[in-house]
CSV table of C-alpha atoms in Angstrom, one decimal:
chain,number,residue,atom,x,y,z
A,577,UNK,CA,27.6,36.6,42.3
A,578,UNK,CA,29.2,34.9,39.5
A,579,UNK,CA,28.1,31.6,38.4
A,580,UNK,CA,30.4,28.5,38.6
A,581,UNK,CA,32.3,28.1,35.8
A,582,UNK,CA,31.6,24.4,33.9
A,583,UNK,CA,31.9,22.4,31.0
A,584,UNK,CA,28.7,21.7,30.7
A,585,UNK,CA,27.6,25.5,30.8
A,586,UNK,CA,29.9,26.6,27.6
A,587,UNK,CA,28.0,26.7,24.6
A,588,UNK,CA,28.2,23.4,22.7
A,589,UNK,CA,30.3,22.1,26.2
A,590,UNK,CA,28.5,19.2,26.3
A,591,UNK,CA,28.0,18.0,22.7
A,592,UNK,CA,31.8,18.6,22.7
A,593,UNK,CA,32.0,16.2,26.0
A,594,UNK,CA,30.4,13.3,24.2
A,595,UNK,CA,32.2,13.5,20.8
A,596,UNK,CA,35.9,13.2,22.1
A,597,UNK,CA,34.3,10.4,24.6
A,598,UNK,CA,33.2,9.1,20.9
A,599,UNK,CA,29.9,8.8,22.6
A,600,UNK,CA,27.0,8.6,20.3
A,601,UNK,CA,23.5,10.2,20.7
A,602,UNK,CA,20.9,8.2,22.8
A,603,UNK,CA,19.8,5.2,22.2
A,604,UNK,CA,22.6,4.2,20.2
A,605,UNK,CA,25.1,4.7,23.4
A,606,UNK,CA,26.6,1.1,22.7
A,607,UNK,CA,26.7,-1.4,20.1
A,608,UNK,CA,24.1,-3.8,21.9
A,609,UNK,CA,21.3,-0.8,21.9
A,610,UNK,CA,18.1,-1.2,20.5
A,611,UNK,CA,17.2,-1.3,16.2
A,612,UNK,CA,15.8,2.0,14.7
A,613,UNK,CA,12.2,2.3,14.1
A,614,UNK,CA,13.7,1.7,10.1
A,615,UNK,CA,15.8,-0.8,10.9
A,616,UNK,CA,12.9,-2.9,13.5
A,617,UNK,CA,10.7,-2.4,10.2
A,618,UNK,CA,13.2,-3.0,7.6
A,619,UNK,CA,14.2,-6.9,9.7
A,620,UNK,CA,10.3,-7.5,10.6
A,621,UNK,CA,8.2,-6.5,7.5
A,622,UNK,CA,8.1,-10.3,6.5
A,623,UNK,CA,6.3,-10.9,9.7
A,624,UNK,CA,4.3,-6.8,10.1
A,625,UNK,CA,0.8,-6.3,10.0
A,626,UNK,CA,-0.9,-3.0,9.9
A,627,UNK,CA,-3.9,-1.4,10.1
A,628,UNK,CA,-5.5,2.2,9.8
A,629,UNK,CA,-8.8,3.6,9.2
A,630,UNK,CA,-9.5,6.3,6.6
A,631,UNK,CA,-12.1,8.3,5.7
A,632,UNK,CA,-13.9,9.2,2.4
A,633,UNK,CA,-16.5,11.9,1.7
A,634,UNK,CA,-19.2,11.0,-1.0
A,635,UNK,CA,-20.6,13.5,-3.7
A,636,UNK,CA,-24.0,14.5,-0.6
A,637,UNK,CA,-20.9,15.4,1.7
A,638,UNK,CA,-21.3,12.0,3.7
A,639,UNK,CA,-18.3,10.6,5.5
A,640,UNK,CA,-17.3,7.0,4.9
A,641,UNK,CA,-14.7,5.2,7.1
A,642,UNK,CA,-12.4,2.6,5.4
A,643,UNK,CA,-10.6,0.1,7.5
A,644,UNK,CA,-7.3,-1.1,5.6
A,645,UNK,CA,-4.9,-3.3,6.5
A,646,UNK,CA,-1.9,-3.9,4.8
A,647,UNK,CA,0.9,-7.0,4.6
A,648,UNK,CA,3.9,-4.5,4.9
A,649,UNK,CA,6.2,-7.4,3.5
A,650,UNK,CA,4.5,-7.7,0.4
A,651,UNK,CA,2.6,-4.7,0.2
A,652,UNK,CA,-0.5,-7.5,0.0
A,653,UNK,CA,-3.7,-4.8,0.7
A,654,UNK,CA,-7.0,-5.7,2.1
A,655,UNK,CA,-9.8,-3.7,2.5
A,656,UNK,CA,-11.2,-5.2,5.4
A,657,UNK,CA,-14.6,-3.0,5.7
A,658,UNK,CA,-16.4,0.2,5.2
A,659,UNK,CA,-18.9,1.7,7.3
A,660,UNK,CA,-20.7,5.4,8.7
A,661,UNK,CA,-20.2,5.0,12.1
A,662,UNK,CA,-16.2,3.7,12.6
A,663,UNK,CA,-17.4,2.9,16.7
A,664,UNK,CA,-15.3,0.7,18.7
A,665,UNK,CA,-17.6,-2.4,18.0
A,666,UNK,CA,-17.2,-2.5,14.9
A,667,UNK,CA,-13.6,-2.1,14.9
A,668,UNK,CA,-13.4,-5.1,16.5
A,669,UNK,CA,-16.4,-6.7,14.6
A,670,UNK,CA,-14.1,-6.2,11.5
A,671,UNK,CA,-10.9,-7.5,13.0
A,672,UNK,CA,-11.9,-11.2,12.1
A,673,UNK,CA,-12.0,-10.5,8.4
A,674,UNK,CA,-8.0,-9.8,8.8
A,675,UNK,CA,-7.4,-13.3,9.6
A,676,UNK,CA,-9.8,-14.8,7.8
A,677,UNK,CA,-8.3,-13.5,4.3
A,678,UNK,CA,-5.1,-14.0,5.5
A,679,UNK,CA,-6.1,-18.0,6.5
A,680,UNK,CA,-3.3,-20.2,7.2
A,681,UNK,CA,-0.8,-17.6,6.3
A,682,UNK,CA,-1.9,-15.5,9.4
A,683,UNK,CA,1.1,-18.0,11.4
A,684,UNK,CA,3.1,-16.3,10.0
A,685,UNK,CA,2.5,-12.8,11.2
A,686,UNK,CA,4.4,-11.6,15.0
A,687,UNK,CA,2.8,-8.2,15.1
A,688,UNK,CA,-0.2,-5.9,14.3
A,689,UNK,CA,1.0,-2.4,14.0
A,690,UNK,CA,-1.6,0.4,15.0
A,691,UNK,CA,-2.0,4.4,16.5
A,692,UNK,CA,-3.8,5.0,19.6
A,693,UNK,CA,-7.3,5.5,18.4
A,694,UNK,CA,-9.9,4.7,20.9
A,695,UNK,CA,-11.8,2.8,18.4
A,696,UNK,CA,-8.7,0.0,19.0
A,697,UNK,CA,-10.1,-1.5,22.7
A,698,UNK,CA,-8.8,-3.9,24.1
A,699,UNK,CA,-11.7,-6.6,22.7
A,700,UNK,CA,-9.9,-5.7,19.2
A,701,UNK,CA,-6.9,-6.4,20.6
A,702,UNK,CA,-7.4,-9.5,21.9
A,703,UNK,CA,-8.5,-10.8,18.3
A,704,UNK,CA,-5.5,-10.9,17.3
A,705,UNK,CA,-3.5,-11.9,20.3
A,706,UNK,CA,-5.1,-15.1,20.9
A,707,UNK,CA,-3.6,-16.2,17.5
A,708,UNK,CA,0.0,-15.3,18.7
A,709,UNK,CA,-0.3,-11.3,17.1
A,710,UNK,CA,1.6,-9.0,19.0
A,711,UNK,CA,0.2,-5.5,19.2
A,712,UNK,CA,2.5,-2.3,18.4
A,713,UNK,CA,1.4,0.8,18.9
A,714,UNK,CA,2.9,3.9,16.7
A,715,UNK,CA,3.4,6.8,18.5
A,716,UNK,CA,0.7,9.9,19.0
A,717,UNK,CA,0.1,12.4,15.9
A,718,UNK,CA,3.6,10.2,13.8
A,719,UNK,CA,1.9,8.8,10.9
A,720,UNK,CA,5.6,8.1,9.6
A,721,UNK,CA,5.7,5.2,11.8
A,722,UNK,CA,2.6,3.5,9.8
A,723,UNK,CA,4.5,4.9,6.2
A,724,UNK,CA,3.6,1.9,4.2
A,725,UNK,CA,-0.2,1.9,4.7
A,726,UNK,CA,-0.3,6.0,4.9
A,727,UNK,CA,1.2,5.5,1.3
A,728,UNK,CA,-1.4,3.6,0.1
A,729,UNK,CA,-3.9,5.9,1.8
A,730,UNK,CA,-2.7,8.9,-0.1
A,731,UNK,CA,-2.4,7.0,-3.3
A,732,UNK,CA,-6.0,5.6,-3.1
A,733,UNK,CA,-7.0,9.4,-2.8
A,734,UNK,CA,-4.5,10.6,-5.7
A,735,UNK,CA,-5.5,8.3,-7.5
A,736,UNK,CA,-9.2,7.1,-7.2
A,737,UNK,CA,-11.4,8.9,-5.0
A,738,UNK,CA,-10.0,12.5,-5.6
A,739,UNK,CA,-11.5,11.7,-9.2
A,740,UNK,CA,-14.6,10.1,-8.8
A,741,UNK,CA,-18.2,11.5,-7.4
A,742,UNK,CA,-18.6,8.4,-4.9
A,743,UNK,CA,-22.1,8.3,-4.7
A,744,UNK,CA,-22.8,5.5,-1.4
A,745,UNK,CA,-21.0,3.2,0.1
A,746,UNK,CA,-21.9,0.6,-1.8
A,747,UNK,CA,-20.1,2.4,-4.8
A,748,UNK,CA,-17.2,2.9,-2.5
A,749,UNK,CA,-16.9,-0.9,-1.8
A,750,UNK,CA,-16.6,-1.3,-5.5
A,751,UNK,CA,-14.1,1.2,-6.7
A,752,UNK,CA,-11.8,0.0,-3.8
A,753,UNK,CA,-12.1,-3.8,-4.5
A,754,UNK,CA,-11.3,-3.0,-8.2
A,755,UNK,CA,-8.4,-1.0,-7.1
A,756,UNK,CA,-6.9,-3.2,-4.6
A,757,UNK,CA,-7.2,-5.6,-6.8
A,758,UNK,CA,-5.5,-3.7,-9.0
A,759,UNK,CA,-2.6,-2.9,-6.3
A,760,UNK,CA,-2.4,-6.4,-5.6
A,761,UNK,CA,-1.5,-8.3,-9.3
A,762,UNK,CA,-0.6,-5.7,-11.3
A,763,UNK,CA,1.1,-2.6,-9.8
A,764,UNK,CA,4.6,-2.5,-9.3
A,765,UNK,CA,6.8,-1.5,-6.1
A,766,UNK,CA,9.9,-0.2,-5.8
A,767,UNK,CA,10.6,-2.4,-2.7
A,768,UNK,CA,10.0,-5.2,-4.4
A,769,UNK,CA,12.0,-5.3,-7.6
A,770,UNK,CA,9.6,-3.4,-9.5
A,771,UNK,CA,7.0,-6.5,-9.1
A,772,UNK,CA,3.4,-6.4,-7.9
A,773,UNK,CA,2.4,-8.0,-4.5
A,774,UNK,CA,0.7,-11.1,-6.1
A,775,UNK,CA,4.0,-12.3,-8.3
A,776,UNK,CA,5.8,-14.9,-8.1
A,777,UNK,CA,9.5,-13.8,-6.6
A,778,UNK,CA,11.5,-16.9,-8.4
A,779,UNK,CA,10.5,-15.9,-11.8
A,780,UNK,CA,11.9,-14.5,-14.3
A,781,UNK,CA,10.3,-12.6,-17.1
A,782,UNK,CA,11.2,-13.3,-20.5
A,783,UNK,CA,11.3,-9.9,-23.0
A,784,UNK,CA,8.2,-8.8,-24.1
A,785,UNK,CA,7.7,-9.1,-28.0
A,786,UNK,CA,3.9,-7.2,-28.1
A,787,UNK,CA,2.3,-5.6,-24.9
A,788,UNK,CA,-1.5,-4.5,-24.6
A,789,UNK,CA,-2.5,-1.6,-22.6
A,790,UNK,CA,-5.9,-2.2,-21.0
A,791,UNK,CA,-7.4,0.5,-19.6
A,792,UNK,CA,-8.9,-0.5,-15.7
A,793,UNK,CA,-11.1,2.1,-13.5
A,794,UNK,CA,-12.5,3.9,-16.5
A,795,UNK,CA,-9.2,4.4,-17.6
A,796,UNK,CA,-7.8,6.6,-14.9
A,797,UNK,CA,-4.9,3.5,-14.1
A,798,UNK,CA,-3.8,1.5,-17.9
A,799,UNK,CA,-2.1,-1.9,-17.4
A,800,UNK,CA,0.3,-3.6,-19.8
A,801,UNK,CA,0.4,-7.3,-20.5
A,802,UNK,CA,2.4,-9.7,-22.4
A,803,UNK,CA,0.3,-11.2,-25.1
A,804,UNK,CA,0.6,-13.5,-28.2
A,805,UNK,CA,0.8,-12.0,-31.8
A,806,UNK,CA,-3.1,-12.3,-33.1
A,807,UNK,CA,-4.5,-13.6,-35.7
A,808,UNK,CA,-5.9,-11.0,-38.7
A,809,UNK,CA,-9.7,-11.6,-37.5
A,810,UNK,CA,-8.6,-10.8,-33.5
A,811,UNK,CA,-6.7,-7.6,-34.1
A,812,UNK,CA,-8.5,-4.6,-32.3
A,813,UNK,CA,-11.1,-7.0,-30.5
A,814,UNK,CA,-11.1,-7.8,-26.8
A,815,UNK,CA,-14.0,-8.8,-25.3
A,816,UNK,CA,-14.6,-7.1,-21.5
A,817,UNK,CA,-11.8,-4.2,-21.8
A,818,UNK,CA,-12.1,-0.9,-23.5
A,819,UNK,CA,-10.3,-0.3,-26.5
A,820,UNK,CA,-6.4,-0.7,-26.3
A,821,UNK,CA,-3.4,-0.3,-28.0
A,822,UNK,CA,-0.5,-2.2,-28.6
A,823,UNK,CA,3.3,-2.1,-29.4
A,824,UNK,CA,5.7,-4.3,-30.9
A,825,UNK,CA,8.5,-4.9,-33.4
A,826,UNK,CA,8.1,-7.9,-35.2
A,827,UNK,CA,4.9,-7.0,-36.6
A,828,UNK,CA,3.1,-3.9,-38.6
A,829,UNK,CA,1.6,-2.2,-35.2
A,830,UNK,CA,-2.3,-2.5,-34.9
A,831,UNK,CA,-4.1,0.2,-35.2
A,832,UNK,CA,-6.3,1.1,-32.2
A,833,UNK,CA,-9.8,1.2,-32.2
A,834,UNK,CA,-9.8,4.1,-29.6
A,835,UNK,CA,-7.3,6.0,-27.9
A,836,UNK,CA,-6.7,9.0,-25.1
A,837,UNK,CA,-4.6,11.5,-26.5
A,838,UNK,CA,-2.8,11.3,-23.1
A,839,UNK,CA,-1.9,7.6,-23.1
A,840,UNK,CA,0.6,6.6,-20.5
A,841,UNK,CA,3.9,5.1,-22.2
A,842,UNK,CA,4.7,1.2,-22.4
A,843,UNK,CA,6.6,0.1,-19.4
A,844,UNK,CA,8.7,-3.0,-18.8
A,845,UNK,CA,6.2,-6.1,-17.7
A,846,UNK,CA,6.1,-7.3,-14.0
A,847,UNK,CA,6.8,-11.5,-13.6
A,848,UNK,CA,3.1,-11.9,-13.7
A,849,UNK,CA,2.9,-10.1,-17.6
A,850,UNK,CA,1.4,-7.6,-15.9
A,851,UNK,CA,2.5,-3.9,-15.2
A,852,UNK,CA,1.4,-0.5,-14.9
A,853,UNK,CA,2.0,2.9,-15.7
A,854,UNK,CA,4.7,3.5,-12.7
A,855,UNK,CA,6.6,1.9,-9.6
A,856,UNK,CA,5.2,3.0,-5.9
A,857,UNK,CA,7.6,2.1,-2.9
């Protein structure tokens, strides 16, 4: 017997339906429906908190866990702990040092985004939520919805611990404090005007008439700073950085002491005089 004959039953009949209804795809059905996951973190990033554990392996094949959080507004990171055994209580022993480096600023946070790991209870939860820090939760195996930190996370590896034999984990807390730091005052983001975390929005860099390259993490990551033209005894010398070079116009160039024959190039310095060899988003 044949079947009823319907709209809804023709190839594309339905899709066809909606479009001369000029009905959009769900949610976005009318124009008081709900944001986009882009545009809920695009309007709330000034207030967003997240927070993601990731591991590292060391040169005896021993796996370290990392918990990060990031400041997705400013792209602000803070390594919050590292440890062998990433169990629930100590997730949630390591939740205080969040607020605690965050201080009075913490205020100003409305939510702590986080996936579905167990290690997350409700104890860790609560941590925050007593100080007014609303809990998100990203959906299971979409590590799109945590982009910002997952960035950082694959940068950290790109960049650092892909090229260093990490021997312990107290070797491991060092190379990320140096490198956070790093991320913090001196590396530049796309998002943010080409200016690190740490700057100062309302200023203004004036042109840069000599920069210095110092090189920072045994010189896998250079940074380039604004300084003042030295005097004949100071060229070539400074004290606590490996040997740099510098560029200018006003000036005969100096000469430096010691140089990679890969050098990254000059860029443009950030507000803070301080910039590195490329823009992250």
């Amino acid at each position: 017997m044949p079947r009823p004959s319907s709209p809804n039953l023709r190839p594309g009949g339905a899709p066809s339906i909606l479009r001369s209804a000029d009905i959009g795809p769900a949610p976005r059905r009318s124009p008081h429906g709900g944001p986009t996951w882009r545009e809920f973190l695009h309007a709330q990033a000034s207030g967003l908190l997240a927070a993601h554990f990731f591991h590292v392996d060391t040169v005896i094949s021993k796996r370290l866990y990392v918990f990060a959080a990031m400041e997705v507004g400013t792209r602000t990171m803070h390594i919050l702990g590292i440890t062998a055994h990433p169990t629930a209580a100590r997730a949630t022993q390591l939740a205080p040092n969040l607020l605690t480096d965050l201080g009075d600023h913490a205020s100003a946070f409305r939510y702590l985004l986080r996936d579905h790991d167990s290690r997350y209870t409700q104890a860790f939860d609560a941590v925050f939520t007593t100080d007014g820090i609303k809990i998100l939760k990203s959906a299971p195996q979409a590590p799109r919805m945590n982009a910002h930190l997952e960035r950082f996370i694959r940068t950290t590896r790109a960049e650092r611990t892909d090229r260093l034999l990490i021997y312990n984990e107290q070797h491991l807390r060092h190379v990320l404090a140096e490198y956070t730091q790093h991320c913090n005052s001196s590396r530049p983001h796309q998002a943010l005007q080409l200016r690190a975390p740490a700057d100062d929005p309302d200023a203004i860099p004036f042109p840069a008439q000599r920069i210095q390259r110092l090189d920072v993490l045994g010189g896998l990551i250079h940074e380039y700073r604004n300084i003042a033209w030295p005097t004949s005894d100071q060229v070539g010398k400074r004290p606590g950085h490996r040997a740099y070079e510098t560029f200018g116009t006003q000036q005969a160039q100096t000469t430096p002491t010691t140089s990679k024959s890969s050098a990254a190039p000059a860029t443009p310095p950030s507000t803070n005089g301080v910039a590195t060899a490329g823009p992250t988003s």
